[in-house]
Tab-separated table of C-alpha atoms in Angstrom:
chain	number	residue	atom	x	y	z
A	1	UNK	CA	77.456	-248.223	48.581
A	2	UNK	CA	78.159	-245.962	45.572
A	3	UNK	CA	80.618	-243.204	44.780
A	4	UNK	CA	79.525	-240.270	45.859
A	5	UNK	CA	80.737	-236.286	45.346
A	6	UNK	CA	83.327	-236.873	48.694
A	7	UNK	CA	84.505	-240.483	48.062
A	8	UNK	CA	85.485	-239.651	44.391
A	9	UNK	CA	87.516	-236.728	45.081
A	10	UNK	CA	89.540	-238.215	48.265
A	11	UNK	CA	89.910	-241.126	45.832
A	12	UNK	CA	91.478	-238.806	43.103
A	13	UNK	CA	93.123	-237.106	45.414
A	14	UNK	CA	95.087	-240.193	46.430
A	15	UNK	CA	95.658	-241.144	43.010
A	16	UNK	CA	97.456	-238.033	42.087
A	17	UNK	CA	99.380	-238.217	45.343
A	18	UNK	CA	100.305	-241.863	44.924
A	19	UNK	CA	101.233	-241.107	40.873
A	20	UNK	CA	103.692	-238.321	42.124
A	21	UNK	CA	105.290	-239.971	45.059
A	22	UNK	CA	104.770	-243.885	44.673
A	23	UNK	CA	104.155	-243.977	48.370
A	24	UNK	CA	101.042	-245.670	49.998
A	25	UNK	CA	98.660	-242.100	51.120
A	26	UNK	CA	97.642	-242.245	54.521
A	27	UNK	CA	94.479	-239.610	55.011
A	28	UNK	CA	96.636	-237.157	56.879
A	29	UNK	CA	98.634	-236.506	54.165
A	30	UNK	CA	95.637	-236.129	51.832
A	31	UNK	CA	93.747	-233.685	54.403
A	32	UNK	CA	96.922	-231.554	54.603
A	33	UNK	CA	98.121	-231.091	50.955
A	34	UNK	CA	94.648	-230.979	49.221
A	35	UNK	CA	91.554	-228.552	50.590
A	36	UNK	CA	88.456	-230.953	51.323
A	37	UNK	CA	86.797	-229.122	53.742
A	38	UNK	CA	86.845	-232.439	56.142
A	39	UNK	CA	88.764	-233.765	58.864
A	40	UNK	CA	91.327	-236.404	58.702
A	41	UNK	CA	88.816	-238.691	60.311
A	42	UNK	CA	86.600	-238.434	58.100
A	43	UNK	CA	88.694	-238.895	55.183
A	44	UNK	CA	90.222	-242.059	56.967
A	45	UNK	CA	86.499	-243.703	57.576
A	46	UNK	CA	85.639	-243.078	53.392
A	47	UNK	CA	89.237	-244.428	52.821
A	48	UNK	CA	87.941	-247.719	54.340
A	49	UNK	CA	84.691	-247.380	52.157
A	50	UNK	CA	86.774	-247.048	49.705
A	51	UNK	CA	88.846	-250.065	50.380
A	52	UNK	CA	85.452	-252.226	50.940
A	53	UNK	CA	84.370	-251.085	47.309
A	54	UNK	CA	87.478	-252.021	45.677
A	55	UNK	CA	89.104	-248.687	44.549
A	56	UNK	CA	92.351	-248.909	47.243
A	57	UNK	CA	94.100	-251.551	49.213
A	58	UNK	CA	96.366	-251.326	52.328
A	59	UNK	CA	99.826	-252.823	51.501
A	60	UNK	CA	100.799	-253.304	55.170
A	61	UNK	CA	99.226	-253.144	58.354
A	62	UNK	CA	100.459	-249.682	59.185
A	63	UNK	CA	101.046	-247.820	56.149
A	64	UNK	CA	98.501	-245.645	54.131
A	65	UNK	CA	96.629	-247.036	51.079
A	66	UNK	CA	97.028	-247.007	47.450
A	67	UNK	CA	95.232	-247.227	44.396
A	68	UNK	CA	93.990	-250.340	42.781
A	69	UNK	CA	93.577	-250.882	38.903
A	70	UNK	CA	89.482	-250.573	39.507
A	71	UNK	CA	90.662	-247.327	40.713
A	72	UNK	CA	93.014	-246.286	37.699
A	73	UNK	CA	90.230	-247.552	35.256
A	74	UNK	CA	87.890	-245.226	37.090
A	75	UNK	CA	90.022	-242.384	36.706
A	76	UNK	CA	91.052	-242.738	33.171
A	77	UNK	CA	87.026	-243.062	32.379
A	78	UNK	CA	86.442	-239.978	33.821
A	79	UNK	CA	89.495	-238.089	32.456
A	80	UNK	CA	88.093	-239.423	28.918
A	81	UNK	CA	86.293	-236.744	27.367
A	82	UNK	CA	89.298	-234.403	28.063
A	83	UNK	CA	91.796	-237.188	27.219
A	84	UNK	CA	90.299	-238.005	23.843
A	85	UNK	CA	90.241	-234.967	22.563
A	86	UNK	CA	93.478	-233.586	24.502
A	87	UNK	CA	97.001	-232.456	22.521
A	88	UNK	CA	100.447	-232.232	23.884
A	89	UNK	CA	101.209	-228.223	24.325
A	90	UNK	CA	103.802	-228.515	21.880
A	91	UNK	CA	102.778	-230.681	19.582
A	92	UNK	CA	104.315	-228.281	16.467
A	93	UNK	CA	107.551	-228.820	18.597
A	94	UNK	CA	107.645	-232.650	18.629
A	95	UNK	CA	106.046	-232.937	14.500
A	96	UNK	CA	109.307	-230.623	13.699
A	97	UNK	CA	111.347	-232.606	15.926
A	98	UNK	CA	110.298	-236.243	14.789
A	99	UNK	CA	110.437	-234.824	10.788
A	100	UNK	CA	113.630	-233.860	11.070
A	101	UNK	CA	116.121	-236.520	9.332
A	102	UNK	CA	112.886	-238.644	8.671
A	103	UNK	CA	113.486	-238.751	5.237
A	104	UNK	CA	112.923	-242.588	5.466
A	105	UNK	CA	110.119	-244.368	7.463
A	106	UNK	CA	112.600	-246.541	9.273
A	107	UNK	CA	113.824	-242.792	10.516
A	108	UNK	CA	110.600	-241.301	11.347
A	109	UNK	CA	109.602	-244.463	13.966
A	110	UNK	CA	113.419	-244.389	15.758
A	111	UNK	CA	112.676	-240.620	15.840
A	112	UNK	CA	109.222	-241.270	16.952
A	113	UNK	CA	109.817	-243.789	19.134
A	114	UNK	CA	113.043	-242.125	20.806
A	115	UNK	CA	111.008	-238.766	21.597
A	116	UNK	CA	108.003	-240.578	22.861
A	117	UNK	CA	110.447	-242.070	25.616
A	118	UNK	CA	112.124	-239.188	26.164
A	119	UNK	CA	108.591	-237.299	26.850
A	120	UNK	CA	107.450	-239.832	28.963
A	121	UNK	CA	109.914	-241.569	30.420
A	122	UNK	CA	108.519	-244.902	29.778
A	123	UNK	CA	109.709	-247.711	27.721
A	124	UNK	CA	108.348	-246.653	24.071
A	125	UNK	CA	107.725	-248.885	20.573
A	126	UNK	CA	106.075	-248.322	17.329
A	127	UNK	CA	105.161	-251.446	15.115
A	128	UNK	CA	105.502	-250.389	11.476
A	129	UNK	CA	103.261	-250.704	8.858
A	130	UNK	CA	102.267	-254.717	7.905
A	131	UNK	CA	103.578	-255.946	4.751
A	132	UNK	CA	100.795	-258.323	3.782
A	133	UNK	CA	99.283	-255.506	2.014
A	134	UNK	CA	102.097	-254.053	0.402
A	135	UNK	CA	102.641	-254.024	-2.754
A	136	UNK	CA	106.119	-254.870	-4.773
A	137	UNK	CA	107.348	-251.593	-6.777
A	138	UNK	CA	110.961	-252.915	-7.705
A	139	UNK	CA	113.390	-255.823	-6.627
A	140	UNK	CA	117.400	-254.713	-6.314
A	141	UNK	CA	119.913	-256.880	-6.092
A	142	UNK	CA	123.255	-255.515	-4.657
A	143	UNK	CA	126.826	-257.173	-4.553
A	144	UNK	CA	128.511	-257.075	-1.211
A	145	UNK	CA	130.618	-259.273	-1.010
A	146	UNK	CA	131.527	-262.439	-3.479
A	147	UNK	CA	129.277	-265.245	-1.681
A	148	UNK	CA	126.725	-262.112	-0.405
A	149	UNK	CA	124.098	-260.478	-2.512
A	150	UNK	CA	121.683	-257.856	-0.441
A	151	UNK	CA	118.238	-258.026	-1.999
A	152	UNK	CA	116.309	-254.729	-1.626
A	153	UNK	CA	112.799	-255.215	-2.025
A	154	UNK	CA	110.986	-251.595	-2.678
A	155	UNK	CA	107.070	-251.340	-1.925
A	156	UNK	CA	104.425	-249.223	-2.190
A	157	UNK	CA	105.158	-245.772	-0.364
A	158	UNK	CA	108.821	-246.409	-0.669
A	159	UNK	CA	108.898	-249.127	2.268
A	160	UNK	CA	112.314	-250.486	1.632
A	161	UNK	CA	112.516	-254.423	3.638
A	162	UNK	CA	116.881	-255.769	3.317
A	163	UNK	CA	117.580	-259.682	3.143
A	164	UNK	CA	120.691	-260.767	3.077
A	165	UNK	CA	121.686	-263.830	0.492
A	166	UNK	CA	124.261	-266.248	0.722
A	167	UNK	CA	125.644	-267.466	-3.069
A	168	UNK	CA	127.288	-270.788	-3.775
A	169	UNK	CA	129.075	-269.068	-6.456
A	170	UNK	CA	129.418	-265.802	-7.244
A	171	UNK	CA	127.587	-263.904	-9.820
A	172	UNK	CA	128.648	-260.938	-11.949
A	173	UNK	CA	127.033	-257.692	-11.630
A	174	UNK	CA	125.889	-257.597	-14.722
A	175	UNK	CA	123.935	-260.604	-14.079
A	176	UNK	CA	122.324	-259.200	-10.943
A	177	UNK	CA	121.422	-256.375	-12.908
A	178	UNK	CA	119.763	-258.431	-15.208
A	179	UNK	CA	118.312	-260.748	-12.828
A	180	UNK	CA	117.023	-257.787	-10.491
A	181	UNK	CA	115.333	-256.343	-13.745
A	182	UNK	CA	113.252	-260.030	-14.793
A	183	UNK	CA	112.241	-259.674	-11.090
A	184	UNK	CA	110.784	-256.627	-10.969
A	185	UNK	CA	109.107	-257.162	-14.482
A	186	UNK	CA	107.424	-260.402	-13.537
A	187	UNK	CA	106.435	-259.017	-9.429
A	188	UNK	CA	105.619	-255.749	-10.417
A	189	UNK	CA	102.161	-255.162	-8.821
A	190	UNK	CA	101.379	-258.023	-6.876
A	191	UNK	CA	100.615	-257.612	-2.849
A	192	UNK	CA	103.342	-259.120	-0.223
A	193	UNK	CA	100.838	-261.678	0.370
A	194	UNK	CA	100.419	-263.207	-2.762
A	195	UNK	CA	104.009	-264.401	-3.254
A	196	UNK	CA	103.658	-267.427	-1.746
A	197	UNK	CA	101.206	-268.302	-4.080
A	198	UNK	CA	102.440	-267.478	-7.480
A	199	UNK	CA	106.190	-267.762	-6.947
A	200	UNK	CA	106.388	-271.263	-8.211
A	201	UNK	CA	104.187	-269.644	-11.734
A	202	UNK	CA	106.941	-266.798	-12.129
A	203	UNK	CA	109.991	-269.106	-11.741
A	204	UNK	CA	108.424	-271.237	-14.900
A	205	UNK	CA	107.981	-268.085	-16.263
A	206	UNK	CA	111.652	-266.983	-16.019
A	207	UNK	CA	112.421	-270.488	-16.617
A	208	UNK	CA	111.125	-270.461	-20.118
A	209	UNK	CA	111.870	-266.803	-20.907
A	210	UNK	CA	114.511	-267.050	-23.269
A	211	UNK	CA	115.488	-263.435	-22.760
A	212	UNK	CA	116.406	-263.468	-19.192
A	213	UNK	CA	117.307	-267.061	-18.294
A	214	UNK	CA	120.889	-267.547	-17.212
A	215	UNK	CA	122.803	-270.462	-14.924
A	216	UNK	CA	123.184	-267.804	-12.186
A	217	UNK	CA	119.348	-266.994	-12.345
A	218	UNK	CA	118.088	-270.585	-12.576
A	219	UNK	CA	120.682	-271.213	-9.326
A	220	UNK	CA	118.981	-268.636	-7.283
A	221	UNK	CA	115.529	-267.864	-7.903
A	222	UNK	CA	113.909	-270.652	-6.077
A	223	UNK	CA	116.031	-269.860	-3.017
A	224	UNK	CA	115.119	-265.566	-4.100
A	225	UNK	CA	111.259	-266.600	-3.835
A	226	UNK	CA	111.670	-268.346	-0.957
A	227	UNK	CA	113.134	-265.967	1.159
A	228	UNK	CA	110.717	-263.285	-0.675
A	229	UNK	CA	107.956	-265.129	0.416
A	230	UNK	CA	109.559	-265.714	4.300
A	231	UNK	CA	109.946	-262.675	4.900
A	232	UNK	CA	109.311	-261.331	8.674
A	233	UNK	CA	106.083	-259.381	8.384
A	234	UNK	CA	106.303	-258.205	11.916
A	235	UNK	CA	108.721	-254.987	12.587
A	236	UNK	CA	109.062	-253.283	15.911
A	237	UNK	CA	111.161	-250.025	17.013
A	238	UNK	CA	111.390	-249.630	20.812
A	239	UNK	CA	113.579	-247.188	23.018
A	240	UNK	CA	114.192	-246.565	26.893
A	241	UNK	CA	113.669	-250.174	27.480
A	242	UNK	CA	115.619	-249.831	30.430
A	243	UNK	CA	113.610	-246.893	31.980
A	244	UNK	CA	111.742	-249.067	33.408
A	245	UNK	CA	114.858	-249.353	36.215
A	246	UNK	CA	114.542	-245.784	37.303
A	247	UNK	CA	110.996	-246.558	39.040
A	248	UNK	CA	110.719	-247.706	42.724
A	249	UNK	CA	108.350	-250.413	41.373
A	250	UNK	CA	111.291	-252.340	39.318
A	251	UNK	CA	113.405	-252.313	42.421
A	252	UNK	CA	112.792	-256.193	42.300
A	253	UNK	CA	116.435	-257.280	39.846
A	254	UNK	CA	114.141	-260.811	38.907
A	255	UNK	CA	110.574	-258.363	38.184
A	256	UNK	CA	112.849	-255.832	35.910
A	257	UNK	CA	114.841	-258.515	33.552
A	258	UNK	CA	111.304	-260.100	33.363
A	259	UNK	CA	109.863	-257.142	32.024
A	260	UNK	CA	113.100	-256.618	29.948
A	261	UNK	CA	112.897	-259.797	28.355
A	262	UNK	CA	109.570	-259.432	27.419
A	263	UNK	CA	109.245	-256.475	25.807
A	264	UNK	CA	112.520	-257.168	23.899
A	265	UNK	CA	110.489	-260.421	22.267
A	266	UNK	CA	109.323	-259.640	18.900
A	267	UNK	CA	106.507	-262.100	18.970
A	268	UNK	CA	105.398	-261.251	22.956
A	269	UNK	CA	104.771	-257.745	21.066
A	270	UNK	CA	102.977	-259.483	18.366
A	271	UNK	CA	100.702	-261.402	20.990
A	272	UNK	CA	100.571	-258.882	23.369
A	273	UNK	CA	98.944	-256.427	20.245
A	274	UNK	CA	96.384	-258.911	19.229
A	275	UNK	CA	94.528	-258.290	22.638
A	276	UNK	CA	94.372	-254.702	21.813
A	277	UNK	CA	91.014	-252.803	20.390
A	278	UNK	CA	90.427	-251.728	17.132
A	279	UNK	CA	89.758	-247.740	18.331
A	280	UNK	CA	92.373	-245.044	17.749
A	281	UNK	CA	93.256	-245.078	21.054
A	282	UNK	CA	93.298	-247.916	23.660
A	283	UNK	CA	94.120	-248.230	27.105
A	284	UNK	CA	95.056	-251.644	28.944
A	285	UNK	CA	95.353	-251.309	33.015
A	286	UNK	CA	97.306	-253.671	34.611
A	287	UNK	CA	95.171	-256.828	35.401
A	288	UNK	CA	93.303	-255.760	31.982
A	289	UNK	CA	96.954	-257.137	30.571
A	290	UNK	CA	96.571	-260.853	29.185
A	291	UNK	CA	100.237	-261.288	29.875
A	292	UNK	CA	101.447	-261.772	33.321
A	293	UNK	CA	104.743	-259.775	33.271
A	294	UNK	CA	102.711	-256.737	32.860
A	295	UNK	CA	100.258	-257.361	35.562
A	296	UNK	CA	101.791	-254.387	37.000
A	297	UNK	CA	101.957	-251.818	33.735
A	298	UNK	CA	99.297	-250.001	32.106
A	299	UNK	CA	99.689	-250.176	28.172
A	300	UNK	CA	98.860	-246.994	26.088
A	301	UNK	CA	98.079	-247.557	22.206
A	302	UNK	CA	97.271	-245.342	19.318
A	303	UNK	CA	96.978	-246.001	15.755
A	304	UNK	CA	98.573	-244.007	12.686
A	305	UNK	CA	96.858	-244.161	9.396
A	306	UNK	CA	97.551	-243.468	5.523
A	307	UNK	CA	95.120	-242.468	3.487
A	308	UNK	CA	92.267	-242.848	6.502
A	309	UNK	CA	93.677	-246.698	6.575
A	310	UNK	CA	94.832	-248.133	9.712
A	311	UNK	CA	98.442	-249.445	9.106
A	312	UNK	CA	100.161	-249.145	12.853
A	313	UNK	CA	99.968	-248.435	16.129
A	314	UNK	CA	102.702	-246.487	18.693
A	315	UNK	CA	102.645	-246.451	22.055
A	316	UNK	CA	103.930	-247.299	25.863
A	317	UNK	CA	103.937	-249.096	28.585
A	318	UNK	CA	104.567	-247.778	32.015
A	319	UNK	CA	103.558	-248.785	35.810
A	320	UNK	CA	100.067	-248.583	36.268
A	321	UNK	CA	101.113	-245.069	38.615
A	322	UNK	CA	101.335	-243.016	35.333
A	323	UNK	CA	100.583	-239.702	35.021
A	324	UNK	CA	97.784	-240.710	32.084
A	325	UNK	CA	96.512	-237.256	31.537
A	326	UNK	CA	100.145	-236.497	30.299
A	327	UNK	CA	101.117	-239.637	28.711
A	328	UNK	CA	97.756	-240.331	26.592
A	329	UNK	CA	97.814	-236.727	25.471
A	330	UNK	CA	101.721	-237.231	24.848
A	331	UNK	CA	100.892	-240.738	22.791
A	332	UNK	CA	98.203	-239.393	20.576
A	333	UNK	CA	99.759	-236.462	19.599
A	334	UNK	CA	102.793	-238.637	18.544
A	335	UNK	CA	100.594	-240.426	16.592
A	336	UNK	CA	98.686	-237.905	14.846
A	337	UNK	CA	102.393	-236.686	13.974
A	338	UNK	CA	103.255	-239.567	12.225
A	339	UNK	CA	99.850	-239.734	10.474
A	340	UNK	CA	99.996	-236.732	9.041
A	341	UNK	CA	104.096	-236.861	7.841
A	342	UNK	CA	103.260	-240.185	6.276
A	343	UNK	CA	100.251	-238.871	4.545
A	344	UNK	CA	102.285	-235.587	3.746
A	345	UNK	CA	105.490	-237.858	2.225
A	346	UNK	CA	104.071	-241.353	0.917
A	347	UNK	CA	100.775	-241.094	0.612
A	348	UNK	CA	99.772	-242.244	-3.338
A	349	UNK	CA	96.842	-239.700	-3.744
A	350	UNK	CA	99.354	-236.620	-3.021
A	351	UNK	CA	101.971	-238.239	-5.380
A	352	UNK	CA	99.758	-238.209	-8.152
């Protein structure tokens, strides 16, 4: 049995029903809102067909059907050519609106992420740019309090990652002046990745520099490496986590906190991202999920580049009954947006 002309548009036809209602389609609801030139009977018997060939499933006994995730896959296929190649109507609109008080990366993903949620209605998140490949412009120490130093540590396309340091002691500001300026002199240049491996060479260096060595440097800097070298390489923005309560699908309390929980966990975000592709855009439909709490979502990714390089992805994840035309359209332009205001504000080659 194969999909013919009549099978594939009662099947869209139920998918665009079931996506605006969330209520199992029964075929005389499909003959009387949408013009197929057949009678409810005969819609009902290529229901069935459709059943037998995977594409919909009857909750209950008595009620209509709805679509299964071998039916959203087939519908997202054949929306592809128009999906891949779609933009959001106002894209200008949301670039203005997500550059507005971005003067900061940290900025432009809360901004990005917040309008993406907004637009969709879905829980949103952007993971920021990897560190591994960064590399270290300038190291600032700043005084806040007597026992806490904040150590600002200022990469490549003015990435700016905070850790906060507890002192035994505390430590003049002159000193941390000093101390921030043998820093940068000696990390100047080298990749995130790399500290690990030549801290221990640059604290004998400072060790034996006559210059810079102090007691309040020679205290520090093997706990200063240390936490350089620690530091959490994983960063993710979400918003409208809690969306997810609005649809008739969370009714379940224990089925919503799951969800919650899950996509609140830094590294479920980091394992759920590994499964993705490598193309600009990906698309994950339920059961295609390796993770069990969204066996019932459909995640939509798309990566954002500087300088043609891949360095994040944005996205969302929703019930598998999303509108995709709209959200995929929605998620790429988003991320085209952020591509192009990165490249526009950090980029090296338009700084030079």
């Amino acid at each position: 049995m194969s999909l013919d002309k009549r099978k594939v548009k009662i099947l869209k036809a139920i998918i665009t029903s079931y996506i605006d209602n969330a209520e199992a389609v029964g075929s005389r609801t499909i003959s009387k809102k949408y013009e197929l030139g057949v009678s409810p009977a005969t819609i009902r018997n290529e229901m069935s067909d459709l059943e037998d060939m995977g594409y919909l499933v009857q909750p209950h006994t008595s009620s209509g059907r709805i679509p299964t995730d071998k039916a959203y896959r087939y519908y997202v296929n054949d929306l592809w050519e128009k999906i891949k190649s779609s933009r959001h109507p106002n894209l200008a609109q949301l670039r203005k609106i997500i550059e507005e008080k971005s003067n900061e990366l940290d900025e432009l993903f809360k901004n990005s992420v917040r309008i993406l949620s907004q637009f969709t209605r879905y829980t949103s998140f952007v993971v920021a740019p990897q560190l591994k490949q960064s590399v270290i412009k300038r190291i600032q120490l700043v005084p806040v309090s007597e026992h806490k130093v904040l150590m600002l540590i200022i990469l490549q396309a003015n990435i700016v990652k905070q850790v906060m340091l507890r002192l035994n002691s505390p430590i003049p500001f002159d000193q941390l002046e000093k101390i921030s300026a043998s820093l940068s002199e000696r990390m100047y240049g080298y990749k995130m990745e790399d500290i690990d491996t030549i801290k221990d060479t640059i604290i004998k260096e400072l060790y034996i520099s006559k210059e810079t060595s102090s007691d309040a440097l020679m205290e520090i800097l093997p706990y200063l490496m240390e936490q350089i070298a620690k530091l959490d390489d994983l960063n993710v923005y979400s918003d409208g986590i809690t969306n997810i309560l609005d649809l008739p699908e969370y009714n379940d309390v224990v089925k919503a906190r799951e969800f919650i929980s899950f996509v609140e966990d830094k590294s479920s975000f980091a394992k759920l991202l590994q499964h993705t592709g490598d193309s600009d855009l990906d698309i994950c439909i339920g059961s295609e999920n390796k993770h069990l709490e969204l066996k019932d979502c459909s995640l939509i990714t798309a990566t954002y580049k500087l300088n043609g390089k891949l360095i994040g992805r944005i996205g969302v994840i929703g019930p598998t009954r999303m509108d995709y035309d709209n959200v995929i359209s929605t998620v790429k332009s988003i991320s085209d947006a952020i591509s192009d205001i990165i490249n526009q504000n950090y980029s090296i080659e338009n700084k030079e």
